[in-house]
Coordinates of C-alpha atoms and ligand atoms in Angstrom, one line a residue:
X1 CA -0.1 -0.3 0.2
X2 CA 2.8 2.3 0.8
X3 CA 6.6 2.6 -0.6
X4 CA 8.9 1.4 2.2
X5 CA 10.0 5.3 3.1
X6 CA 6.2 6.4 3.8
X7 CA 5.4 7.4 7.2
X8 CA 2.3 7.3 9.1
X9 CA 0.8 10.6 9.9
X10 CA -0.8 10.8 13.0
X11 CA -3.4 13.0 14.4
X12 CA -3.6 13.0 18.2
X13 CA -7.5 13.3 19.4
X14 CA -7.3 15.1 22.7
X15 CA -4.2 16.9 24.2
X16 CA -4.5 16.0 27.9
X17 CA -1.6 14.5 30.3
X18 CA -0.9 11.2 28.3
X19 CA -0.7 13.2 25.0
X20 CA 1.5 15.6 26.4
X21 CA 3.5 13.7 28.6
X22 CA 4.0 10.4 26.6
X23 CA 2.6 9.8 23.2
X24 CA 3.5 12.9 21.4
X25 CA 7.1 13.1 22.5
X26 CA 7.3 9.0 21.9
X27 CA 6.5 9.5 18.5
X28 CA 9.7 11.1 17.7
X29 CA 11.4 7.9 18.6
X30 CA 9.8 6.1 16.1
X31 CA 11.1 5.7 12.2
X32 CA 7.9 5.0 10.4
X33 CA 5.3 7.6 12.4
X34 CA 4.8 11.2 12.1
X35 CA 2.7 13.9 14.3
X36 CA 0.9 16.1 11.8
X37 CA -2.3 17.5 13.6
X38 CA -3.7 18.1 17.1
X39 CA -7.5 18.1 17.6
X40 CA -8.2 20.1 20.7
X41 CA -10.7 22.0 22.5
X42 CA -8.4 24.1 24.1
X43 CA -7.2 27.7 22.1
X44 CA -3.8 27.7 24.1
X45 CA -3.1 24.3 23.4
X46 CA -4.0 24.6 19.6
X47 CA -1.4 27.6 19.6
X48 CA 1.3 26.8 21.6
X49 CA 1.4 23.0 21.9
X50 CA 0.7 22.6 18.3
X51 CA 3.5 25.0 16.9
X52 CA 6.0 23.4 19.4
X53 CA 5.5 20.1 17.4
X54 CA 5.1 22.2 14.1
X55 CA 1.7 20.7 13.6
X56 CA -1.9 21.8 12.5
X57 CA -4.6 22.5 15.1
X58 CA -8.2 21.3 14.5
X59 CA -11.0 21.8 16.6
X60 CA -13.6 18.9 17.5
X61 CA -16.1 20.7 15.4
X62 CA -13.4 20.0 12.3
X63 CA -12.9 16.8 13.1
X64 CA -15.0 15.3 10.1
X65 CA -13.0 17.6 7.8
X66 CA -9.9 16.4 9.3
X67 CA -10.5 12.8 8.8
X68 CA -11.6 13.9 5.2
X69 CA -8.7 16.2 4.7
X70 CA -6.1 13.5 3.0
X71 CA -3.8 14.9 5.6
X72 CA -3.8 12.3 8.0
X73 CA -3.4 8.4 8.0
X74 CA -4.2 7.5 11.6
X75 CA -5.7 8.9 14.9
X76 CA -4.4 8.4 18.3
X77 CA -7.4 8.8 20.4
X78 CA -6.6 9.7 24.1
X79 CA -10.1 11.7 25.5
X80 CA -11.5 10.4 28.6
X81 CA -12.9 7.1 28.4
X82 CA -16.4 8.3 28.0
X83 CA -15.7 10.0 24.6
X84 CA -13.7 7.2 23.1
X85 CA -16.8 6.0 20.6
X86 CA -17.3 9.3 19.7
X87 CA -13.9 9.8 18.0
X88 CA -12.8 6.0 17.2
X89 CA -16.3 5.5 14.9
X90 CA -16.2 8.2 12.6
X91 CA -12.4 7.5 11.9
X92 CA -12.6 3.9 11.2
X93 CA -15.7 4.7 9.0
X94 CA -13.7 7.3 6.9
X95 CA -10.8 4.6 6.4
X96 CA -8.4 6.3 9.2
X97 CA -6.4 3.5 11.3
X98 CA -7.2 4.1 15.2
X99 CA -5.1 3.6 18.1
X100 CA -7.3 3.8 20.9
X101 CA -6.0 4.4 24.5
X102 CA -7.4 1.7 26.9
X103 CA -9.8 0.8 28.3
X104 CA -11.3 0.5 24.9
X105 CA -14.8 2.4 25.8
X106 CA -17.1 3.0 28.4
X107 CA -19.5 -0.1 28.2
X108 CA -19.5 -3.4 26.2
X109 CA -21.9 -2.1 23.5
X110 CA -19.8 0.8 23.1
X111 CA -16.5 -1.4 22.3
X112 CA -18.7 -3.6 20.2
X113 CA -19.7 -0.7 17.9
X114 CA -16.3 0.4 17.8
X115 CA -15.3 -3.3 16.6
X116 CA -18.2 -3.7 14.0
X117 CA -17.0 -0.4 12.3
X118 CA -13.5 -1.5 12.2
X119 CA -14.8 -5.0 10.8
X120 CA -16.8 -2.9 8.2
X121 CA -14.0 -0.8 7.1
X122 CA -10.6 -1.6 5.6
X123 CA -9.0 0.4 8.6
X124 CA -6.8 -1.0 11.6
X125 CA -7.6 -0.7 15.1
X126 CA -5.2 -1.2 17.9
X127 CA -6.1 -0.7 21.5
X128 CA -3.2 1.4 23.0
X129 CA -1.9 -1.7 25.6
X130 CA 1.9 -0.5 25.5
X131 CA 3.4 -3.5 27.7
X132 CA 2.6 -5.7 24.8
X133 CA 5.7 -4.4 23.2
X134 CA 7.7 -3.8 26.5
X135 CA 10.6 -6.7 26.6
X136 CA 9.9 -7.8 30.1
X137 CA 6.4 -8.2 30.0
X138 CA 6.8 -10.1 26.8
X139 CA 9.1 -12.4 28.3
X140 CA 7.0 -13.2 31.4
X141 CA 4.0 -13.8 29.2
X142 CA 6.0 -16.1 26.6
X143 CA 7.5 -18.0 29.6
X144 CA 4.2 -18.4 31.5
X145 CA 3.0 -19.8 28.0
X146 CA 5.8 -22.2 27.6
X147 CA 5.3 -23.9 30.9
X148 CA 8.6 -22.7 32.3
X149 CA 7.0 -21.5 35.8
X150 CA 5.1 -25.1 35.7
X151 CA 1.2 -25.6 35.7
X152 CA 0.2 -21.8 36.7
X153 CA -2.2 -21.6 39.4
X154 CA -2.6 -18.3 40.8
X155 CA -2.2 -14.4 40.1
X156 CA -2.5 -11.2 42.7
X157 CA -1.9 -7.8 41.7
X158 CA -2.1 -4.2 43.4
X159 CA -2.5 -1.1 41.4
X160 CA -3.2 2.2 43.0
X161 CA -2.3 5.7 43.0
X162 CA -3.6 9.0 44.9
X163 CA -6.2 10.5 42.0
X164 CA -7.2 14.0 42.4
X165 CA -11.0 14.4 42.0
X166 CA -10.6 17.7 39.8
X167 CA -9.1 15.2 37.0
X168 CA -11.7 13.6 34.5
X169 CA -11.0 10.1 36.2
X170 CA -12.4 11.8 39.3
X171 CA -15.9 12.3 38.9
X172 CA -17.3 10.5 35.7
X173 CA -18.6 7.3 37.6
X174 CA -17.4 3.6 37.6
X175 CA -16.1 4.0 33.9
X176 CA -13.7 6.9 34.7
X177 CA -12.7 5.3 37.9
X178 CA -9.8 3.0 39.5
X179 CA -11.4 -0.7 37.9
X180 CA -11.5 0.6 34.0
X181 CA -8.5 3.0 34.3
X182 CA -5.9 0.9 36.5
X183 CA -7.8 -2.4 36.8
X184 CA -6.9 -3.1 33.0
X185 CA -3.6 -3.7 33.6
X186 CA -3.7 -6.5 35.9
X187 CA -6.6 -7.8 33.9
X188 CA -4.9 -7.7 30.8
X189 CA -1.5 -9.1 32.3
X190 CA -3.5 -12.2 34.0
X191 CA -5.3 -13.0 30.7
X192 CA -2.2 -12.9 28.7
X193 CA -0.2 -14.7 31.5
X194 CA -2.8 -17.4 31.9
X195 CA -3.6 -17.4 28.0
X196 CA -7.2 -17.7 29.3
X197 CA -10.3 -16.0 29.9
X198 CA -12.1 -15.8 33.0
X199 CA -15.3 -17.5 33.7
X200 CA -16.5 -15.7 37.1
X201 CA -15.6 -12.3 38.3
X202 CA -16.8 -11.0 42.1
X203 CA -15.7 -7.6 43.5
X204 CA -16.0 -5.6 46.3
X205 CA -15.5 -2.1 46.6
X206 CA -15.2 0.7 49.5
X207 CA -15.5 4.6 49.3
X208 CA -12.7 6.4 51.3
X209 CA -13.7 8.4 54.0
X210 CA -13.1 12.3 53.2
X211 CA -12.8 11.5 49.5
X212 CA -15.8 12.8 47.0
X213 CA -15.4 10.3 44.2
X214 CA -18.7 9.3 42.9
X215 CA -17.5 5.8 42.5
X216 CA -16.1 3.2 45.0
X217 CA -12.4 4.2 44.8
X218 CA -11.1 1.0 46.0
X219 CA -11.9 -2.2 44.6
X220 CA -10.7 -6.0 45.1
X221 CA -11.7 -8.2 42.3
X222 CA -11.3 -12.0 42.4
X223 CA -11.5 -13.8 39.0
X224 CA -12.0 -17.7 38.2
X225 CA -10.6 -19.3 35.2
X226 CA -10.6 -22.3 33.6
X227 CA -8.9 -25.5 34.9
X228 CA -9.2 -24.0 38.4
X229 CA -7.2 -21.1 38.2
X230 CA -8.0 -18.0 40.3
X231 CA -6.6 -14.4 40.3
X232 CA -7.1 -11.2 42.8
X233 CA -6.2 -7.7 41.8
X234 CA -7.0 -4.4 44.1
X235 CA -7.1 -1.1 42.5
X236 CA -7.3 2.0 44.2
X237 CA -7.4 6.0 43.7
X238 CA -6.7 6.9 47.5
X239 CA -3.5 5.4 48.4
X240 CA 0.2 5.9 47.9
X241 CA 1.3 4.7 44.3
X242 CA 1.6 1.0 44.6
X243 CA 2.3 -1.7 41.7
X244 CA 3.3 -5.2 42.1
X245 CA 2.0 -8.8 40.9
X246 CA 2.6 -12.3 41.8
X247 CA 2.2 -15.2 39.4
X248 CA 2.7 -18.5 41.0
X249 CA 3.2 -21.8 39.1
X250 CA 4.0 -25.5 40.2
X251 CA 7.5 -25.1 39.4
X252 CA 8.2 -21.1 39.9
X253 CA 6.4 -18.1 41.4
X254 CA 7.5 -14.5 40.2
X255 CA 7.2 -11.3 41.9
X256 CA 6.9 -8.5 39.2
X257 CA 7.5 -4.7 40.2
X258 CA 7.6 -2.4 38.6
X259 CA 5.1 -4.2 36.1
X260 CA 2.6 -1.4 34.9
X261 CA 4.0 1.7 34.6
X262 CA 6.5 3.8 31.9
X263 CA 8.6 6.4 32.0
X264 CA 12.5 7.1 31.0
X265 CA 13.8 5.8 34.6
X266 CA 11.3 3.0 34.9
X267 CA 12.1 -0.4 34.0
X268 CA 10.3 -3.5 34.3
X269 CA 11.8 -6.1 36.6
X270 CA 10.9 -9.4 38.4
X271 CA 12.4 -11.8 40.9
X272 CA 11.8 -15.6 40.0
X273 CA 11.7 -18.3 42.8
X274 CA 12.3 -22.0 42.4
X275 CA 13.2 -24.5 44.9
X276 CA 16.9 -23.8 43.5
X277 CA 17.0 -20.0 44.7
X278 CA 15.6 -16.7 43.3
X279 CA 17.1 -14.9 40.3
X280 CA 16.4 -11.2 39.1
X281 CA 15.4 -10.3 35.8
X282 CA 15.4 -6.3 35.2
X283 CA 15.1 -4.7 32.0
X284 CA 15.9 -1.1 30.8
X285 CA 13.5 1.7 30.2
X286 CA 12.0 1.6 27.0
X287 CA 9.9 3.9 25.1
X288 CA 6.5 2.5 25.6
X289 CA 4.5 4.7 23.4
X290 CA 6.9 5.3 20.7
X291 CA 7.1 1.4 20.5
X292 CA 3.6 0.6 20.3
X293 CA 3.2 3.4 17.7
X294 CA 6.3 1.9 15.5
X295 CA 4.4 -1.6 15.7
X296 CA 1.1 -0.3 14.6
X297 CA 2.4 1.9 12.0
X298 CA 4.5 -1.3 10.9
X299 CA 0.9 -3.1 10.8
X300 CA -0.4 -0.5 8.6
X301 CA 2.5 -0.1 6.2
X302 CA 2.6 -4.0 5.9
X303 CA -1.2 -4.7 5.7
X304 CA -0.7 -6.8 9.0
X305 CA -3.3 -7.1 11.7
X306 CA -2.3 -5.8 15.1
X307 CA -2.2 -8.4 18.3
X308 CA -3.9 -6.0 20.5
X309 CA -6.8 -5.4 18.5
X310 CA -10.5 -5.0 19.3
X311 CA -11.1 -8.3 20.3
X312 CA -8.6 -8.0 22.7
X313 CA -9.9 -4.9 23.9
X314 CA -13.4 -6.3 24.1
X315 CA -12.3 -9.4 26.0
X316 CA -10.9 -7.0 28.8
X317 CA -14.3 -4.8 28.8
X318 CA -16.8 -7.7 29.3
X319 CA -15.0 -8.4 32.3
X320 CA -14.6 -4.7 33.8
X321 CA -18.5 -5.0 32.9
X322 CA -18.9 -7.9 34.9
X323 CA -17.1 -6.3 37.8
X324 CA -19.4 -3.3 37.6
X325 CA -22.5 -5.7 38.0
X326 CA -20.7 -7.6 40.8
X327 CA -20.4 -4.3 42.6
X328 CA -23.7 -3.3 42.1
X329 CA -25.3 -6.6 43.1
X330 CA -22.8 -8.1 45.5
X331 CA -23.0 -11.5 43.4
X332 CA -20.7 -13.5 41.7
X333 CA -21.1 -13.0 37.9
X334 CA -20.3 -15.9 35.4
X335 CA -18.9 -15.3 32.0
X336 CA -19.3 -17.3 28.9
X337 CA -16.5 -19.4 28.1
X338 CA -14.6 -17.7 25.6
X339 CA -11.0 -18.2 24.0
X340 CA -8.7 -15.4 22.3
X341 CA -7.7 -16.0 19.1
X342 CA -4.5 -14.1 19.4
X343 CA -1.5 -14.0 21.9
X344 CA 1.2 -11.7 22.5
X345 CA 4.3 -13.1 20.4
X346 CA 7.9 -12.5 21.7
X347 CA 8.8 -10.6 18.5
X348 CA 6.5 -7.8 19.8
X349 CA 9.0 -6.5 22.0
X350 CA 10.5 -3.7 20.9
X351 CA 13.4 -1.5 22.5
X352 CA 13.4 2.3 21.3
X353 CA 15.0 4.6 23.5
X354 CA 12.8 6.5 26.2
X355 CA 12.2 10.0 25.2
X356 CA 12.4 13.0 27.5
X357 CA 9.0 13.5 29.1
X358 CA 7.8 17.1 30.0
X359 CA 7.2 18.1 33.5
X360 CA 3.9 18.7 34.9
X361 CA 5.0 22.3 35.2
X362 CA 5.7 22.3 31.1
X363 CA 2.3 20.8 30.2
X364 CA -0.2 22.8 28.8
X365 CA -4.1 23.3 30.4
X366 CA -3.9 19.8 32.1
X367 CA -5.6 19.1 35.3
X368 CA -3.0 16.4 36.8
X369 CA -3.9 12.8 37.8
X370 CA -2.3 13.0 41.1
X371 CA -3.7 14.7 44.2
Ligands
LIG401 N1 -1.6 3.9 28.1 C1 -1.3 4.4 29.4 O1 -0.5 4.2 30.2 C2 -2.4 5.5 29.7 C3 -1.9 6.5 30.9 C4 -2.8 7.6 31.1 C5 -4.0 7.8 30.4 N2 -4.4 6.5 29.4 C6 -5.7 6.8 28.9 O2 -5.7 7.9 28.1 C7 -7.0 8.5 27.8 C8 -6.7 9.8 28.6 O3 -6.5 10.0 29.5 P1 -5.5 11.7 30.2 O4 -4.8 11.2 31.3 O5 -4.3 12.2 29.1 O6 -6.6 12.3 30.5 P2 -6.7 13.9 30.5 O7 -5.6 14.4 30.8 O8 -8.2 14.2 31.1 O9 -7.0 14.3 29.1 C9 -8.1 14.2 28.3 C10 -8.1 15.3 27.2 O10 -9.3 15.1 26.2 C11 -9.7 16.3 26.0 N3 -11.2 16.2 26.0 C12 -12.1 16.2 25.0 N4 -13.3 16.4 25.6 C13 -13.3 16.2 27.0 C14 -14.3 16.5 27.8 N5 -15.2 16.4 27.8 N6 -13.6 16.4 29.3 C15 -12.5 16.1 29.6 N7 -11.4 16.2 28.6 C16 -11.8 16.4 27.2 C17 -8.9 17.1 26.6 O11 -8.0 17.8 25.4 P3 -8.3 19.0 25.0 O12 -8.1 20.2 25.9 O13 -7.2 19.1 24.0 O14 -9.3 19.2 24.1 C18 -8.3 16.7 27.7 O15 -7.2 17.3 28.2 C19 -7.6 7.7 28.6 O16 -8.5 6.9 27.9 C20 -6.9 7.1 29.7 O17 -7.2 5.8 30.3 C21 -3.7 5.7 29.0

């Protein structure tokens, strides 16, 4: 479709924290992708952020015109979750490829609509699971899948931070809250480490005294998988930062931390324990946003179907929706047995060098996540 020197031209939709801090600098590390446009509702970003990257700014009212302009090949959608559908579907319908931030949408129905639009269109859709291209994560998944840790029996994880109520995450109900936002990481990790889909879900949530979130800000989730495997994760918007997971098989256990975050100084690491002793595995920080963009553009340029496709996003979404139902009813929610057709492959790991990230003070018009 394209010559070998072609670069995929991206428009960033939503100039929020993740776009400014990570995606926009990260694209500069790729050799097959370039930023050409910013879609924003903030005049200051349209002026200063767009001119910093020497790209054109468009308003949300001009979105359809941008999609038809011939000036872009792909969009990176990084709006709050409740707007993913609104920007992903028209792009796919216009034949524009979509790199869509996680979680895929804010309901299973919306995710199904996005997937249907992708299937109807010739355009490609990838959910921005940056860890699917991070070497340490890919190694843990590959080793778990090959049986090196024995028969995997259990997984447990914590992922937490102290979120400001003023951030869009802080007041948009369950789908802006910690389970879809942060729980997606342990959920996606365990689905890939087990290579299976959960068959039942139970969740318990609490609201921290003194905080004004309009949802449970701390949630513990228990999942049952086929072959009597079990998993648990706890996520919170109301504590000090924490991130780790433990995976235990019949031959070895691993403790991974850091395991979900990104940044120029964050390298994924895990300790493996067997009867013989323990061994540390540490990985150099990589440009996680550049890596996923490099991979997605490569899929577009070579007409390959991305691994973290709409089905992968939807399989997380149906579990997130089951957690919501369990929080509402207090009941265990049963999920129909399912099997994913694709899995993370070792050659998905990429090693672009981390780009420099702007500090919070250098970013324009953001409401920082952290309280
Ligand atoms: N992959 C990762 O590691 C990672 C990390 C963090 C977040 N994310 C995902 O990325 C997405 C954005 O997160 P973020 O932290 O960047 O959020 P954010 O700072 O709140 O930014 C979202 C941006 O969306 C735009 N927007 C358009 N309509 C809006 C509305 N009605 N209300 C609020 N914002 C609106 C705004 O940009 P303009 O002012 O330019 O219009 C806003 O700055 C979420 O889906 C999140 O889950 C992914």
